XYZ file of C-alpha atoms in Angstrom:
500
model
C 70.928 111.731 129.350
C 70.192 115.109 128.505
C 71.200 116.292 124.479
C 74.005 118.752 125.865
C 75.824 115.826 127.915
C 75.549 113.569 124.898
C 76.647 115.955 122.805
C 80.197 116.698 125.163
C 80.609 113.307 125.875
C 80.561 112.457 121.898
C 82.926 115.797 121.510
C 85.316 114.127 124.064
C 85.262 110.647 122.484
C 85.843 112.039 118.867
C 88.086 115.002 119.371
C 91.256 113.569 117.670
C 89.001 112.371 115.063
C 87.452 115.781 114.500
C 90.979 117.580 114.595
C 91.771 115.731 111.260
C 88.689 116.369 109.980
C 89.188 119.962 110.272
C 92.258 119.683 109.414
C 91.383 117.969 105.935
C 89.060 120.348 105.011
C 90.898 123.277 103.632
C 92.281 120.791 101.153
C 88.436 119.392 100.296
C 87.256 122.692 99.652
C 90.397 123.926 97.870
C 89.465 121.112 95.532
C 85.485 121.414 95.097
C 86.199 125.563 94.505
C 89.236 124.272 91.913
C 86.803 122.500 89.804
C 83.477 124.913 90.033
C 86.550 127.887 88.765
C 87.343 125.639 85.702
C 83.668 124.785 84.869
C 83.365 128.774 85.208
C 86.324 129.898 82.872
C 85.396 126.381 80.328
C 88.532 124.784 81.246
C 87.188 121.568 82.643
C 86.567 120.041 79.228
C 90.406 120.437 78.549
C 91.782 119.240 81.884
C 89.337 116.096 81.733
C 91.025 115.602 78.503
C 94.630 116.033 79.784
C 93.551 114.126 82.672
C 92.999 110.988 80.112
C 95.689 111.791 77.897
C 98.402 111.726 80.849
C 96.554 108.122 82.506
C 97.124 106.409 78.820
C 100.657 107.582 78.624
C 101.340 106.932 81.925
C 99.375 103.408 81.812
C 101.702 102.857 78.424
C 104.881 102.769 80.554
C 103.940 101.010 83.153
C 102.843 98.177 81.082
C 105.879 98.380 79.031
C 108.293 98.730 82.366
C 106.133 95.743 83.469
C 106.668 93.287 80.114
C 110.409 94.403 80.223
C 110.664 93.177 83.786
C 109.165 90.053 83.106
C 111.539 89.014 80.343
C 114.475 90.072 81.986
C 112.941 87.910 84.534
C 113.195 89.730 87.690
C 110.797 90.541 90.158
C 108.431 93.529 90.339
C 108.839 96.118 92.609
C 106.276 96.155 95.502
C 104.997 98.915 96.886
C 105.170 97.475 100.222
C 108.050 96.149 101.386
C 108.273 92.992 103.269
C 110.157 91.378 106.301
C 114.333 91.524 105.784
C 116.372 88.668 106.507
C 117.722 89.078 110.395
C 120.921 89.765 110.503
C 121.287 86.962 113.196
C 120.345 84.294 110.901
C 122.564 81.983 109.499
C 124.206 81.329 105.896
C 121.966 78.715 105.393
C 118.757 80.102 106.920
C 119.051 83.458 104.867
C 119.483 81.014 101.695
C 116.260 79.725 103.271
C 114.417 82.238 103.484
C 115.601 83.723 99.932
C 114.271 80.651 98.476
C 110.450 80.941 100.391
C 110.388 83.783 98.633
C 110.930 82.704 95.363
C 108.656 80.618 95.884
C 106.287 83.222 97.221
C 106.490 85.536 94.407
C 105.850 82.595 91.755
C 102.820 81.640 93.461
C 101.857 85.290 93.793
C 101.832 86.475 90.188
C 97.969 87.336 90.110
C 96.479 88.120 94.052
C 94.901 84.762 95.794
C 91.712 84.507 96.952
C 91.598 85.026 100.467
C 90.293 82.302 101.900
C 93.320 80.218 100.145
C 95.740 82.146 101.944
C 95.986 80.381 105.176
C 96.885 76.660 102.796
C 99.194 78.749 100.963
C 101.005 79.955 104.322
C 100.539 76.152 105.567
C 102.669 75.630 102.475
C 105.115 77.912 102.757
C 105.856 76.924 106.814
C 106.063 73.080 105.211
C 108.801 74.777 102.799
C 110.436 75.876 105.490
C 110.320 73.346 107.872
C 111.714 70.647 105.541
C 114.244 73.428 103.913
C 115.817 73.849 107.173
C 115.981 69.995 108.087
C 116.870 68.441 104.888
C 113.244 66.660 104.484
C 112.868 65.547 108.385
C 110.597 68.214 110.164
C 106.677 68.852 108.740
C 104.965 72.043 109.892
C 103.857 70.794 113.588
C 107.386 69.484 114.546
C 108.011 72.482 117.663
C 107.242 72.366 120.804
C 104.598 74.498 123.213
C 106.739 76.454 124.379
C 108.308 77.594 120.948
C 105.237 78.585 119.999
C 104.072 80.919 122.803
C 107.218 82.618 122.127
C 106.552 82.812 118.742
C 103.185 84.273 119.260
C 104.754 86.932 122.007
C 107.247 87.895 119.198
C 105.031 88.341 116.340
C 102.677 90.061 118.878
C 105.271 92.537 119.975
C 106.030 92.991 116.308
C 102.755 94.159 115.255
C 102.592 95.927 118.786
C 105.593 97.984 117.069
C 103.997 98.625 113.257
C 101.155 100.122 115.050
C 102.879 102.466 117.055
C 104.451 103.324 114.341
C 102.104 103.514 111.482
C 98.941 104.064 112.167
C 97.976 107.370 113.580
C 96.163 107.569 116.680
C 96.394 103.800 117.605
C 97.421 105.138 121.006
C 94.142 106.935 121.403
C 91.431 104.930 119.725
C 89.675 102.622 122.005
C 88.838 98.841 121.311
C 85.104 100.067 122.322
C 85.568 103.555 119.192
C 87.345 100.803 116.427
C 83.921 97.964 117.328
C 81.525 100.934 117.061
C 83.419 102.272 113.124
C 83.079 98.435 111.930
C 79.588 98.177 112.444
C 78.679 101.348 111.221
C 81.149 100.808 107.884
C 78.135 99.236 105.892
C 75.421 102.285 107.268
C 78.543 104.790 105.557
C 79.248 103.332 102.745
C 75.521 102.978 101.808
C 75.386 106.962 102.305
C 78.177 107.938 100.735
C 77.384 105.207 97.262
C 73.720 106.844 97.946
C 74.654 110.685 97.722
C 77.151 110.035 94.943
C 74.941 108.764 92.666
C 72.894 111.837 93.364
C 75.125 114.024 92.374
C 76.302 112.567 89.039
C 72.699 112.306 88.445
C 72.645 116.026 88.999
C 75.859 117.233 87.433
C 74.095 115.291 83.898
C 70.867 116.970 84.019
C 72.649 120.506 84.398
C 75.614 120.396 81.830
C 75.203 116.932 80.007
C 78.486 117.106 77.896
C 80.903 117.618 81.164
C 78.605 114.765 83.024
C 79.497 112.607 80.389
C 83.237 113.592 80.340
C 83.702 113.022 83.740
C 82.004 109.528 83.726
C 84.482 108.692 81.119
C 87.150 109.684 83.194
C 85.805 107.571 86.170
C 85.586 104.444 83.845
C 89.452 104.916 82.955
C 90.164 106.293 86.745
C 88.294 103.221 88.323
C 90.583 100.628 85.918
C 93.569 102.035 87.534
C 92.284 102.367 90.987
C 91.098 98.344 90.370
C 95.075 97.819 89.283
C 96.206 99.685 92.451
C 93.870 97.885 94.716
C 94.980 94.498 92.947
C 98.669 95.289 93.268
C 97.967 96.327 97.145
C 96.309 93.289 97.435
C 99.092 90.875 95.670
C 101.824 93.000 97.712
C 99.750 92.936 101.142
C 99.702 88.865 100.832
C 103.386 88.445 99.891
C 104.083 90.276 102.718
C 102.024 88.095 104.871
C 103.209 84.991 103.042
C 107.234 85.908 104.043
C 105.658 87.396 107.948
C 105.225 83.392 108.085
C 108.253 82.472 106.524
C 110.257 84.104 108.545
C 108.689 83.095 111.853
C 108.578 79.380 110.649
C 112.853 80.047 109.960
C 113.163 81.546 113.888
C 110.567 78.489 114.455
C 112.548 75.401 112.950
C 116.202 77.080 113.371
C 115.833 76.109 117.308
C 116.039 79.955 117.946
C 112.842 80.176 119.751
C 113.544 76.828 122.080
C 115.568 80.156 124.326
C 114.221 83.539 124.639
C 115.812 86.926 125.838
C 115.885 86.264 129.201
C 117.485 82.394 128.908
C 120.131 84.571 126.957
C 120.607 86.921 130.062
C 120.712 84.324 132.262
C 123.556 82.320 130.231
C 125.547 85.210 129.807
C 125.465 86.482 133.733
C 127.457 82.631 134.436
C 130.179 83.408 131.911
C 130.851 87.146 131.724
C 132.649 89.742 133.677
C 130.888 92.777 135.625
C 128.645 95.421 133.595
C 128.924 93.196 130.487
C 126.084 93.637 128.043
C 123.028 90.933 128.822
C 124.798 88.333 126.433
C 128.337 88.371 128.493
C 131.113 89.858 127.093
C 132.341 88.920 123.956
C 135.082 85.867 124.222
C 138.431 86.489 121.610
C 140.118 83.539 121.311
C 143.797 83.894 120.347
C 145.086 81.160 117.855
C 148.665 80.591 116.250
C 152.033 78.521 116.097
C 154.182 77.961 118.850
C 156.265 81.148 119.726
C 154.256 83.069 117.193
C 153.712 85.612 119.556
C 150.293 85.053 121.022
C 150.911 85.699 124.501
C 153.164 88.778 123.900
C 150.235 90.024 122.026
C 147.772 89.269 124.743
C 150.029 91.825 127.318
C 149.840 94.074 124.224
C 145.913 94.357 124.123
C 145.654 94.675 127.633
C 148.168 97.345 128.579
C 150.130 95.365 130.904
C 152.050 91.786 131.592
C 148.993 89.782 132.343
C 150.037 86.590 130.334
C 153.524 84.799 130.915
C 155.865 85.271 127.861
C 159.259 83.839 127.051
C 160.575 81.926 123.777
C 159.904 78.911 124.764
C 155.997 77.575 124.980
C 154.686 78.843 127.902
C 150.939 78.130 127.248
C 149.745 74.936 128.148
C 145.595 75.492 128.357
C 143.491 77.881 127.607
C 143.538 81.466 129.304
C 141.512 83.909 130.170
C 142.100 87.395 130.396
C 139.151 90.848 130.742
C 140.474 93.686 128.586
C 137.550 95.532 129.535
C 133.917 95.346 130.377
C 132.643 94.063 127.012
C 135.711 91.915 125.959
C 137.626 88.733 127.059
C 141.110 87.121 125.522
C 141.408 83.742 125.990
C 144.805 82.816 124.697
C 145.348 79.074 123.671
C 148.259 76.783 123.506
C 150.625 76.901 120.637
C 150.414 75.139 117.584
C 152.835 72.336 117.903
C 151.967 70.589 114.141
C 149.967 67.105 115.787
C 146.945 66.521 114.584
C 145.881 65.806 118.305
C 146.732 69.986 119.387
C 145.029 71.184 116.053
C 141.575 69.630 116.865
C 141.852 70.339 120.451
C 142.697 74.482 119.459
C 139.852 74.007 116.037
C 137.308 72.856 119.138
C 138.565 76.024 121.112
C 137.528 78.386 117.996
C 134.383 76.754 117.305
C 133.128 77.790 120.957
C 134.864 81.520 120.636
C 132.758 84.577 119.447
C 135.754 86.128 117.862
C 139.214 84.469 116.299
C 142.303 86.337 116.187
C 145.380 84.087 114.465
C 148.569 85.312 115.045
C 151.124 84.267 111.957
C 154.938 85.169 112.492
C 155.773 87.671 109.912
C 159.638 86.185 109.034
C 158.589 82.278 109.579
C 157.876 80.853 106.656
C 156.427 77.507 107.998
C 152.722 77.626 107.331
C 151.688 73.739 107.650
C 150.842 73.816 111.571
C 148.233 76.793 110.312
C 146.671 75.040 107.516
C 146.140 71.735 109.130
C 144.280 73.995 111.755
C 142.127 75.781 109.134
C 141.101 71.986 107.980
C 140.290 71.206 111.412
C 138.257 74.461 111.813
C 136.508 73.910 109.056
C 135.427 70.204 109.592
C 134.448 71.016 113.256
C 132.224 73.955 111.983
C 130.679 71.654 109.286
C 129.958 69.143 112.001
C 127.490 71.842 113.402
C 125.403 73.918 110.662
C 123.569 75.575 113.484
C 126.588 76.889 114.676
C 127.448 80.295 113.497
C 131.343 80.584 112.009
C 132.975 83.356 114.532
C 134.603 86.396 112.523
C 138.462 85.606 112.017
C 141.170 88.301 112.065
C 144.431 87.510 110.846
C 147.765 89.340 111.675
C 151.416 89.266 111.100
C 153.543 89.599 114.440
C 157.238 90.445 114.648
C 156.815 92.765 111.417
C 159.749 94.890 112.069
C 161.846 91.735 111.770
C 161.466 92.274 108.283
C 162.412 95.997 108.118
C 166.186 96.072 108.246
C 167.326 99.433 110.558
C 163.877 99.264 112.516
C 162.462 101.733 114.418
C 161.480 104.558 111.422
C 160.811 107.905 113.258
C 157.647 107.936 113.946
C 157.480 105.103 112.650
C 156.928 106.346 109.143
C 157.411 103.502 106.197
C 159.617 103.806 103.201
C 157.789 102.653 99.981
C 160.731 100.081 100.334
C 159.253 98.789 103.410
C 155.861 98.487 102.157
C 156.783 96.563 99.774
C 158.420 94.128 101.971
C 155.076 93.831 104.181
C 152.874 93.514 101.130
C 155.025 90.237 100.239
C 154.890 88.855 103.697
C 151.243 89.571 104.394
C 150.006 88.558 100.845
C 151.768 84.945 100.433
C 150.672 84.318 103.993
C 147.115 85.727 102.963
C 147.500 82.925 100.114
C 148.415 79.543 102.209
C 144.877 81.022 104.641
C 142.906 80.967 101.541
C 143.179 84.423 100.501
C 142.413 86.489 103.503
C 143.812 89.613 104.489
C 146.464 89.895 106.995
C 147.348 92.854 109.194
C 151.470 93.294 109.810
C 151.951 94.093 113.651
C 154.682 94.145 116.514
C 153.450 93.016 119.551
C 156.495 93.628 121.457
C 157.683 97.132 123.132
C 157.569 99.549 121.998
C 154.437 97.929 119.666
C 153.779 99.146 116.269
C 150.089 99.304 114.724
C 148.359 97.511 117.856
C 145.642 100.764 117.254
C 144.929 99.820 113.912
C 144.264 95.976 115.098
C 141.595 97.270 117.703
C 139.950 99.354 115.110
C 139.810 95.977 113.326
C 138.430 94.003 116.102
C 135.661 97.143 116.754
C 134.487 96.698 113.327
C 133.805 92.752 113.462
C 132.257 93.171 116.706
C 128.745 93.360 115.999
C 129.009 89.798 113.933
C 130.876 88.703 117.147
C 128.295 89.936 119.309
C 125.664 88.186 117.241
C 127.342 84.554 117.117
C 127.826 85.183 120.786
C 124.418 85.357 120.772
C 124.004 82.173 118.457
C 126.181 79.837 121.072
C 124.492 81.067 123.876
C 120.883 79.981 122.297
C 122.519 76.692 121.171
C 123.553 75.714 124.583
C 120.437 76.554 126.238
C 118.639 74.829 123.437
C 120.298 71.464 124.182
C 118.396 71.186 127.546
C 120.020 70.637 131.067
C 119.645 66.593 130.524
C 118.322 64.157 132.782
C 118.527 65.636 136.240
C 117.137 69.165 134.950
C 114.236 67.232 133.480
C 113.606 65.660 137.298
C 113.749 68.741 138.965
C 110.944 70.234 136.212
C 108.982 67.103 136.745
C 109.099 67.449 141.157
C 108.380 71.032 140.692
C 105.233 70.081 138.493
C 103.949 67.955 140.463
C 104.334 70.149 143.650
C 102.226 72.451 141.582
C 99.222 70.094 140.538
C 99.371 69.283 144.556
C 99.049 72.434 145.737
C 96.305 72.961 142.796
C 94.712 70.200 144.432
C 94.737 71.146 148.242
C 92.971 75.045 147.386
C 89.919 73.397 145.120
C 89.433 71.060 148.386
């Protein structure tokens, strides 16, 4: 190949390269021409001096800062930020994953050698592992196909960081990045080479600035050595908690489904244009005559759901208020134990709990022996993640004598009146807050209750999400396990008949 075609074809191969090389240079220059003006105008003495004056005051704090935030006992700031907590996890796999890293950072006060980083992430998956299963799991309890997925995820991941961060990672070839790694020793012998040189030089023509600035190399290598030390402590936490939080996705069960399982589970349960994990599933909870069903007709816009004074819902039903949500009112609350675990199994399935309380009924035992049930059925399943609960008061204008205000402005009177109601009812639920409503014609603060359910939707949405994966997880039993096995072995046969 002719000198001119190698020299194009290199020119194509490096351009982006040589863009930020040209690029850098005004600022390389600026800063060679910045020192030869100071040697020039005998300033360079001084600003060697400052230089060291400001790194020992400087170093000073930071070693101070650093004691203080030792005894106070908390941890130091990194300049690299690791993995959050997913907002999908769990209570009990964000406590989890709060205490790997503890345990991360106490192992990490000085950087590890790092060939003893892959036992020390062994370790922390072992954490994990028997963290998450109170002492029954080790790190190889998961199956294959949890771990592809975990290696497609963590490959995505890094996929992403790349895009990113790194510039040019679009560009640079695999063939350009093999070519820089063999040629890093050739460089760094040059550059180590040349720069010796030159301090060699710079001492033979003005000895007292030579020996200035290798002063100030000896104090600016110590903190460059902290820096790199510090980089290298933060770099392996972060790779320490990377593996802490894939072993939590690993041992919580949520890799046994991936995206598409969730798509598919959805589709069988959701109404048309939902998003991929169905539409989000209220389920409607209260005393007999409380109101439910009137409340239902009052979401939707219309009489969808039969309402009289007498009970009128005997099972669960559904109803679409729109392309993303779905009311599922359940029967009333008739103070048996039987009805409260049946309508506590009803809420442990639902993405989204709205309990209807009658404003002027004082009776709250039917509700609190469902709360107990609730919370027993939940407890049964730690997996399971506890579905947001909004609590309102119906038939509020019963306790507004000369109801309707105009425009249905309240009287400090009145507010005071709904305070009462809403707080001791808040009380016998535990202390929540309860929203005062009338669900009847013509209804009264029905807007404020959907801007209520819009802002616990994305924690509905996510333990949507949570069911879904812990219904696929549990398998399709027996007969799905048959079908797998027929469909295997019509594969190894047909394997079979093309090698013949």
């Amino acid at each position: 190949m002719r000198l001119a075609d190698r020299l194009r074809h290199t020119l194509l191969r490096w351009d982006r390269l040589g863009l930020a090389a040209v690029l850098a240079l005004p600022l390389t220059v600026s800063t060679l021409l910045g020192f030869l003006w100071l040697n020039e105008h005998g300033y360079l003495l001084w600003f060697a001096l400052g230089s060291a004056v400001f790194y020992a005051v400087f170093r000073g704090a930071v070693l101070l800062a650093r004691w203080r935030t030792r005894v106070a006992g908390e941890r130091e700031p990194r300049s690299l930020e690791g993995p959050k907590p997913d907002p999908e996890w769990s209570d009990t796999e964000k406590a989890a994953f709060a205490r790997a890293r503890a345990r991360i950072d106490r192992r990490l006060r000085e950087p590890l050698a790092w060939d003893k980083l892959p036992e020390e992430a062994l370790a922390v998956v072992e954490e994990v592992a028997a963290d998450l299963s109170t002492g029954k799991r080790s790190a190889l309890d998961f199956t294959l196909p949890e771990a592809l997925l975990l290696i497609d995820q963590v490959a995505l991941r890094y996929r992403a960081f790349l895009l990113e961060n790194v510039p040019y990672s679009d560009r640079l070839s695999v063939r350009t990045m093999h070519w820089l790694w063999r040629q890093q020793d050739t460089a760094l012998t040059a550059w180590e080479t040349g720069f010796l040189a030159w301090r060699g030089v710079r001492l033979v023509l003005n000895p007292a600035v030579g020996l200035l600035r290798e002063a100030e190399r000896v104090l600016a290598t110590g903190l460059q050595d902290r820096l790199t030390e510090k980089f290298r402590r933060d770099a392996q936490a972060i790779l320490l908690e990377e593996a802490a939080q894939a072993a939590i996705d690993l041992y919580s069960g949520r890799l046994k489904v991936s995206e598409a399982d969730l798509t598919r589970r959805g589709a069988r349960v959701t109404v048309p244009d939902a998003p991929v994990e169905g539409a989000v599933e209220i389920v409607i909870v209260g005393q007999t005559a409380a109101g439910k069903s009137t409340l239902v007709n009052a979401l939707l816009g219309r009489e969808a759901a039969e309402t009289d004074a007498a009970p009128t819902t005997d099972r669960a039903a559904g109803h679409a208020l729109d392309e993303d949500l779905r009311i599922i009112d359940t029967p009333g609350l008739d103070g048996s134990e039987r009805m409260a675990r049946a309508v506590a199994a009803q809420m442990v399935t639902a993405d989204l709990v709205l309990w209807v309380h009658r404003a002027n009924r004082p009776g709250r035992a039917a509700d609190t022996a469902l709360a107990r049930a609730f919370a027993e059925a939940m407890a049964r399943d730690p997996a399971r993640r506890q579905p947001p609960v909004i609590h309102v008061a119906n038939a509020a204008d019963l306790l507004l004598p000369g109801w309707p205000r105009a425009e249905n402005a309240l009287t400090a009177e009145d507010r005071g009146r709904l305070d009462e109601a809403t707080s001791a009812i808040g009380r016998a639920m535990g202390g929540v807050p309860v929203l005062p409503i009338r669900a009847e014609a013509p209804d009264w603060n029905i807007d404020a209750l959907r801007e209520a359910i819009d802002r616990v939707l994305p924690e509905a949405r996510m333990t949507r999400r949570n069911r879904l994966r812990l219904e696929a997880a549990a398998g399709e039993g027996l007969r799905g396990n048959l079908t797998r096995a027929r469909k295997g072995l019509g594969a190894v046969r047909r394997a079979i008949r093309w090698k013949r």
